[in-house]
C-alpha cells in the first residue's frame, strides 16, 4: 500500500478529476459536516458511480487526507512573514483560526490522524521559520512548535463545540443549565468551592474569549524560557 501523495494523478476526464472530487467533498463537509462525506455521497454529487471514484481515490482515508491538505493551503502565507517572530506566529495563528471557522469539520479530522500533505508541510515549515531569529536549537524549536499547536488545537476544539447548533448537540445550553442547576447549587452551597462559587453566582466580568491574549501568554512563556535558559526542561 502506497501513500496517496506518492501515487500519480489519474488521467483527467472532462468533469471527473481528483481536484473535482476533493472540491465536492469539501463542499459537502462545509454544508453538512464531516459525517456526511463518503465516496458514495461524493459520487452522487458528481453524477458518477462510486466505483469510478475508486479509480481516483482508493479509500475514504485518502479522501480525508486530500481534503485536509486542500484547505491547509488557506493557512499558508504567500508573502514574506513579518520579521518579528511573535508577529509572524500571530499572523499564522489568525490564518489557521480563520481556516477552521470556514471549515469547522477540520476539528473533527484531528482524531482521524490523516496523512500530512504538501500544503500541511508548508504550513508547518512557515511556523518553524518564525523561530529562526531566536537562536534556539532544533529540539527547542520543535518544542515551541508543539506548544503553539497544543494551544491552537485546544482553542479551536473548544470553540467548535461551543459553536455547534443545539440540534447537533442534542440539547441546548439553557436545557443543560436547567438540568445541572440543582446539583451544582448543592455543591456550591457545601462551601467546598469558595473560589468557584462567586464566579458561578455572580459571573466573571470581562471574561471575554480572547484568542490572542491567551496566545500571547504562550509566546511570553517561550520568550521567558529563552532568557531563563530552561528550554531543555
mmCIF file of C-alpha atoms in Angstrom:
data_model
loop_
_atom_site.group_PDB
_atom_site.id
_atom_site.type_symbol
_atom_site.label_atom_id
_atom_site.label_comp_id
_atom_site.label_asym_id
_atom_site.label_seq_id
_atom_site.Cartn_x
_atom_site.Cartn_y
_atom_site.Cartn_z
ATOM 1 C CA UNK A 1 0.000 0.000 0.000
ATOM 2 C CA UNK A 2 1.467 3.350 -1.023
ATOM 3 C CA UNK A 3 0.789 6.840 0.262
ATOM 4 C CA UNK A 4 -1.815 8.928 -1.547
ATOM 5 C CA UNK A 5 0.914 11.548 -2.094
ATOM 6 C CA UNK A 6 3.118 9.043 -3.956
ATOM 7 C CA UNK A 7 0.519 7.871 -6.422
ATOM 8 C CA UNK A 8 0.265 9.501 -9.868
ATOM 9 C CA UNK A 9 -2.787 11.581 -10.578
ATOM 10 C CA UNK A 10 -5.152 9.525 -12.787
ATOM 11 C CA UNK A 11 -5.757 10.762 -16.344
ATOM 12 C CA UNK A 12 -8.120 13.704 -16.455
ATOM 13 C CA UNK A 13 -11.657 13.430 -17.776
ATOM 14 C CA UNK A 14 -13.865 16.373 -18.763
ATOM 15 C CA UNK A 15 -15.507 16.604 -15.299
ATOM 16 C CA UNK A 16 -14.296 13.827 -13.046
ATOM 17 C CA UNK A 17 -10.833 14.723 -11.742
ATOM 18 C CA UNK A 18 -9.228 14.259 -8.360
ATOM 19 C CA UNK A 19 -9.484 18.023 -7.862
ATOM 20 C CA UNK A 20 -13.225 17.959 -8.589
ATOM 21 C CA UNK A 21 -13.730 15.047 -6.206
ATOM 22 C CA UNK A 22 -11.897 16.823 -3.390
ATOM 23 C CA UNK A 23 -13.680 20.138 -4.022
ATOM 24 C CA UNK A 24 -17.049 18.376 -3.944
ATOM 25 C CA UNK A 25 -16.181 16.557 -0.715
ATOM 26 C CA UNK A 26 -15.165 19.849 0.889
ATOM 27 C CA UNK A 27 -18.426 21.463 -0.211
ATOM 28 C CA UNK A 28 -20.393 18.596 1.356
ATOM 29 C CA UNK A 29 -18.411 18.846 4.599
ATOM 30 C CA UNK A 30 -18.839 22.646 4.740
ATOM 31 C CA UNK A 31 -22.587 22.313 4.313
ATOM 32 C CA UNK A 32 -23.350 19.207 6.358
ATOM 33 C CA UNK A 33 -20.299 18.226 8.376
ATOM 34 C CA UNK A 34 -17.653 15.560 8.008
ATOM 35 C CA UNK A 35 -20.006 12.651 8.741
ATOM 36 C CA UNK A 36 -21.867 13.422 5.517
ATOM 37 C CA UNK A 37 -18.758 12.781 3.418
ATOM 38 C CA UNK A 38 -18.426 9.371 1.794
ATOM 39 C CA UNK A 39 -17.228 8.076 -1.557
ATOM 40 C CA UNK A 40 -20.816 7.219 -2.443
ATOM 41 C CA UNK A 41 -22.130 10.666 -1.459
ATOM 42 C CA UNK A 42 -19.426 12.480 -3.433
ATOM 43 C CA UNK A 43 -20.096 10.241 -6.439
ATOM 44 C CA UNK A 44 -23.782 11.127 -6.253
ATOM 45 C CA UNK A 45 -22.981 14.847 -6.165
ATOM 46 C CA UNK A 46 -20.798 14.396 -9.250
ATOM 47 C CA UNK A 47 -23.386 12.234 -11.027
ATOM 48 C CA UNK A 48 -20.895 9.369 -11.177
ATOM 49 C CA UNK A 49 -20.680 5.790 -9.978
ATOM 50 C CA UNK A 50 -18.924 5.158 -6.685
ATOM 51 C CA UNK A 51 -16.703 2.542 -8.330
ATOM 52 C CA UNK A 52 -15.499 5.180 -10.755
ATOM 53 C CA UNK A 53 -14.269 7.351 -7.876
ATOM 54 C CA UNK A 54 -12.264 4.435 -6.507
ATOM 55 C CA UNK A 55 -10.082 4.598 -9.612
ATOM 56 C CA UNK A 56 -9.081 8.094 -8.455
ATOM 57 C CA UNK A 57 -9.090 7.639 -4.663
ATOM 58 C CA UNK A 58 -8.666 4.170 -3.191
ATOM 59 C CA UNK A 59 -10.241 4.702 0.237
ATOM 60 C CA UNK A 60 -12.053 7.285 2.324
ATOM 61 C CA UNK A 61 -8.961 7.933 4.461
ATOM 62 C CA UNK A 62 -7.200 9.174 1.334
ATOM 63 C CA UNK A 63 -10.104 11.477 0.537
ATOM 64 C CA UNK A 64 -9.963 12.948 4.041
ATOM 65 C CA UNK A 65 -6.210 13.493 3.692
ATOM 66 C CA UNK A 66 -6.688 15.275 0.384
ATOM 67 C CA UNK A 67 -9.455 17.432 1.843
ATOM 68 C CA UNK A 68 -7.304 18.397 4.828
ATOM 69 C CA UNK A 69 -4.370 19.297 2.610
ATOM 70 C CA UNK A 70 -6.506 21.309 0.205
ATOM 71 C CA UNK A 71 -7.804 23.595 2.937
ATOM 72 C CA UNK A 72 -4.361 23.722 4.612
ATOM 73 C CA UNK A 73 -3.285 25.894 1.673
ATOM 74 C CA UNK A 74 -5.573 28.614 3.082
ATOM 75 C CA UNK A 75 -3.305 28.941 6.127
ATOM 76 C CA UNK A 76 -0.109 29.317 4.100
ATOM 77 C CA UNK A 77 1.049 32.933 3.836
ATOM 78 C CA UNK A 78 2.316 33.724 0.347
ATOM 79 C CA UNK A 79 4.030 36.990 1.192
ATOM 80 C CA UNK A 80 7.148 37.104 3.423
ATOM 81 C CA UNK A 81 6.382 36.698 7.112
ATOM 82 C CA UNK A 82 6.919 39.655 9.474
ATOM 83 C CA UNK A 83 10.494 39.865 10.744
ATOM 84 C CA UNK A 84 9.351 39.780 14.371
ATOM 85 C CA UNK A 85 8.816 36.153 15.407
ATOM 86 C CA UNK A 86 5.791 36.948 17.575
ATOM 87 C CA UNK A 87 4.057 38.899 14.828
ATOM 88 C CA UNK A 88 4.810 36.081 12.401
ATOM 89 C CA UNK A 89 3.237 33.469 14.683
ATOM 90 C CA UNK A 90 0.240 35.692 15.409
ATOM 91 C CA UNK A 91 -0.324 36.098 11.668
ATOM 92 C CA UNK A 92 -0.130 32.343 11.093
ATOM 93 C CA UNK A 93 -2.406 31.691 14.065
ATOM 94 C CA UNK A 94 -5.027 34.084 12.723
ATOM 95 C CA UNK A 95 -4.908 32.363 9.333
ATOM 96 C CA UNK A 96 -5.290 28.972 10.996
ATOM 97 C CA UNK A 97 -8.210 30.169 13.100
ATOM 98 C CA UNK A 98 -9.951 31.654 10.049
ATOM 99 C CA UNK A 99 -9.463 28.356 8.220
ATOM 100 C CA UNK A 100 -11.181 26.380 10.975
ATOM 101 C CA UNK A 101 -14.032 28.877 11.127
ATOM 102 C CA UNK A 102 -14.596 28.455 7.384
ATOM 103 C CA UNK A 103 -14.273 24.674 7.625
ATOM 104 C CA UNK A 104 -15.357 23.662 11.163
ATOM 105 C CA UNK A 105 -15.149 19.979 10.201
ATOM 106 C CA UNK A 106 -11.356 20.368 10.265
ATOM 107 C CA UNK A 107 -11.640 19.903 14.024
ATOM 108 C CA UNK A 108 -13.286 16.516 13.514
ATOM 109 C CA UNK A 109 -10.311 15.406 11.436
ATOM 110 C CA UNK A 110 -7.969 15.692 14.417
ATOM 111 C CA UNK A 111 -8.953 12.271 15.717
ATOM 112 C CA UNK A 112 -8.532 10.718 12.248
ATOM 113 C CA UNK A 113 -4.773 11.398 12.157
ATOM 114 C CA UNK A 114 -4.851 11.820 8.385
ATOM 115 C CA UNK A 115 -1.628 11.715 6.381
ATOM 116 C CA UNK A 116 0.022 15.112 6.091
ATOM 117 C CA UNK A 117 0.352 16.515 2.583
ATOM 118 C CA UNK A 118 2.454 19.200 0.885
ATOM 119 C CA UNK A 119 0.318 22.164 1.951
ATOM 120 C CA UNK A 120 0.253 20.922 5.529
ATOM 121 C CA UNK A 121 4.040 20.621 5.492
ATOM 122 C CA UNK A 122 4.356 24.139 4.050
ATOM 123 C CA UNK A 123 2.286 25.478 6.936
ATOM 124 C CA UNK A 124 4.490 23.662 9.469
ATOM 125 C CA UNK A 125 7.627 24.937 7.710
ATOM 126 C CA UNK A 126 6.341 28.512 7.949
ATOM 127 C CA UNK A 127 5.677 28.174 11.659
ATOM 128 C CA UNK A 128 9.164 26.779 12.217
ATOM 129 C CA UNK A 129 10.672 29.620 10.164
ATOM 130 C CA UNK A 130 9.239 32.098 12.664
ATOM 131 C CA UNK A 131 11.702 30.770 15.258
ATOM 132 C CA UNK A 132 14.754 31.321 13.031
ATOM 133 C CA UNK A 133 15.722 34.598 14.665
ATOM 134 C CA UNK A 134 15.561 33.271 18.219
ATOM 135 C CA UNK A 135 18.825 31.361 18.065
ATOM 136 C CA UNK A 136 17.314 28.195 19.516
ATOM 137 C CA UNK A 137 18.328 24.666 18.545
ATOM 138 C CA UNK A 138 16.163 22.291 16.515
ATOM 139 C CA UNK A 139 14.787 20.477 19.556
ATOM 140 C CA UNK A 140 13.705 23.710 21.237
ATOM 141 C CA UNK A 141 12.119 24.982 18.020
ATOM 142 C CA UNK A 142 10.189 21.698 17.759
ATOM 143 C CA UNK A 143 9.046 22.003 21.379
ATOM 144 C CA UNK A 144 7.926 25.579 20.759
ATOM 145 C CA UNK A 145 6.004 24.400 17.702
ATOM 146 C CA UNK A 146 4.311 21.636 19.726
ATOM 147 C CA UNK A 147 3.297 24.141 22.411
ATOM 148 C CA UNK A 148 1.919 26.534 19.795
ATOM 149 C CA UNK A 149 -0.015 23.696 18.159
ATOM 150 C CA UNK A 150 -1.372 22.469 21.501
ATOM 151 C CA UNK A 151 -2.783 25.920 22.252
ATOM 152 C CA UNK A 152 -4.309 26.200 18.773
ATOM 153 C CA UNK A 153 -5.859 22.735 18.971
ATOM 154 C CA UNK A 154 -7.331 23.326 22.416
ATOM 155 C CA UNK A 155 -8.814 26.673 21.414
ATOM 156 C CA UNK A 156 -10.359 25.590 18.129
ATOM 157 C CA UNK A 157 -11.774 22.353 19.575
ATOM 158 C CA UNK A 158 -13.450 24.209 22.446
ATOM 159 C CA UNK A 159 -14.756 26.917 20.139
ATOM 160 C CA UNK A 160 -16.050 24.355 17.654
ATOM 161 C CA UNK A 161 -18.007 22.591 20.387
ATOM 162 C CA UNK A 162 -19.474 25.882 21.597
ATOM 163 C CA UNK A 163 -20.487 26.854 18.056
ATOM 164 C CA UNK A 164 -22.330 23.623 17.316
ATOM 165 C CA UNK A 165 -26.063 24.104 16.991
ATOM 166 C CA UNK A 166 -28.394 22.812 19.746
ATOM 167 C CA UNK A 167 -29.680 20.252 17.234
ATOM 168 C CA UNK A 168 -26.177 18.873 16.753
ATOM 169 C CA UNK A 169 -25.538 18.736 20.478
ATOM 170 C CA UNK A 170 -28.909 17.121 21.230
ATOM 171 C CA UNK A 171 -29.600 19.671 23.988
ATOM 172 C CA UNK A 172 -29.189 23.444 24.117
ATOM 173 C CA UNK A 173 -27.332 25.468 26.743
ATOM 174 C CA UNK A 174 -30.477 26.530 28.589
ATOM 175 C CA UNK A 175 -31.700 22.944 28.918
ATOM 176 C CA UNK A 176 -28.282 21.773 30.031
ATOM 177 C CA UNK A 177 -28.071 24.506 32.672
ATOM 178 C CA UNK A 178 -31.572 23.724 33.955
ATOM 179 C CA UNK A 179 -30.696 20.052 34.380
ATOM 180 C CA UNK A 180 -27.412 20.743 36.141
ATOM 181 C CA UNK A 181 -28.515 23.695 38.294
ATOM 182 C CA UNK A 182 -29.873 21.814 41.364
ATOM 183 C CA UNK A 183 -26.810 19.580 41.643
ATOM 184 C CA UNK A 184 -24.336 22.428 41.051
ATOM 185 C CA UNK A 185 -26.098 24.632 43.607
ATOM 186 C CA UNK A 186 -25.942 21.855 46.190
ATOM 187 C CA UNK A 187 -22.203 21.554 45.671
ATOM 188 C CA UNK A 188 -21.644 25.309 45.771
ATOM 189 C CA UNK A 189 -23.618 25.685 48.991
ATOM 190 C CA UNK A 190 -21.494 22.993 50.623
ATOM 191 C CA UNK A 191 -18.700 25.543 50.976
ATOM 192 C CA UNK A 192 -16.202 23.249 49.279
ATOM 193 C CA UNK A 193 -15.690 25.611 46.353
ATOM 194 C CA UNK A 194 -15.037 29.117 47.794
ATOM 195 C CA UNK A 195 -13.261 30.399 44.672
ATOM 196 C CA UNK A 196 -15.609 28.901 42.119
ATOM 197 C CA UNK A 197 -18.837 29.824 43.918
ATOM 198 C CA UNK A 198 -18.745 33.609 43.322
ATOM 199 C CA UNK A 199 -17.773 33.074 39.694
ATOM 200 C CA UNK A 200 -20.853 30.921 39.133
ATOM 201 C CA UNK A 201 -23.244 33.003 41.231
ATOM 202 C CA UNK A 202 -22.093 36.482 40.217
ATOM 203 C CA UNK A 203 -20.400 35.808 36.905
ATOM 204 C CA UNK A 204 -16.944 36.972 35.866
ATOM 205 C CA UNK A 205 -16.765 40.496 34.486
ATOM 206 C CA UNK A 206 -14.591 40.835 31.396
ATOM 207 C CA UNK A 207 -14.238 37.086 30.874
ATOM 208 C CA UNK A 208 -14.139 37.534 27.122
ATOM 209 C CA UNK A 209 -12.973 34.786 24.834
ATOM 210 C CA UNK A 210 -9.751 36.462 23.722
ATOM 211 C CA UNK A 211 -7.790 34.187 21.420
ATOM 212 C CA UNK A 212 -4.779 36.428 21.044
ATOM 213 C CA UNK A 213 -4.477 37.180 24.756
ATOM 214 C CA UNK A 214 -4.017 33.503 25.515
ATOM 215 C CA UNK A 215 -1.656 33.041 22.589
ATOM 216 C CA UNK A 216 0.457 35.978 23.757
ATOM 217 C CA UNK A 217 0.739 34.339 27.178
ATOM 218 C CA UNK A 218 2.064 31.239 25.420
ATOM 219 C CA UNK A 219 4.569 33.349 23.458
ATOM 220 C CA UNK A 220 5.588 35.170 26.660
ATOM 221 C CA UNK A 221 6.439 31.790 28.149
ATOM 222 C CA UNK A 222 8.549 30.860 25.140
ATOM 223 C CA UNK A 223 10.393 34.159 25.262
ATOM 224 C CA UNK A 224 10.953 33.887 29.012
ATOM 225 C CA UNK A 225 12.322 30.373 28.705
ATOM 226 C CA UNK A 226 14.988 31.578 26.280
ATOM 227 C CA UNK A 227 16.136 34.260 28.683
ATOM 228 C CA UNK A 228 15.956 31.916 31.645
ATOM 229 C CA UNK A 229 17.847 29.133 29.923
ATOM 230 C CA UNK A 230 15.255 26.446 30.698
ATOM 231 C CA UNK A 231 14.394 25.454 27.122
ATOM 232 C CA UNK A 232 15.758 21.957 27.678
ATOM 233 C CA UNK A 233 13.421 21.085 30.531
#
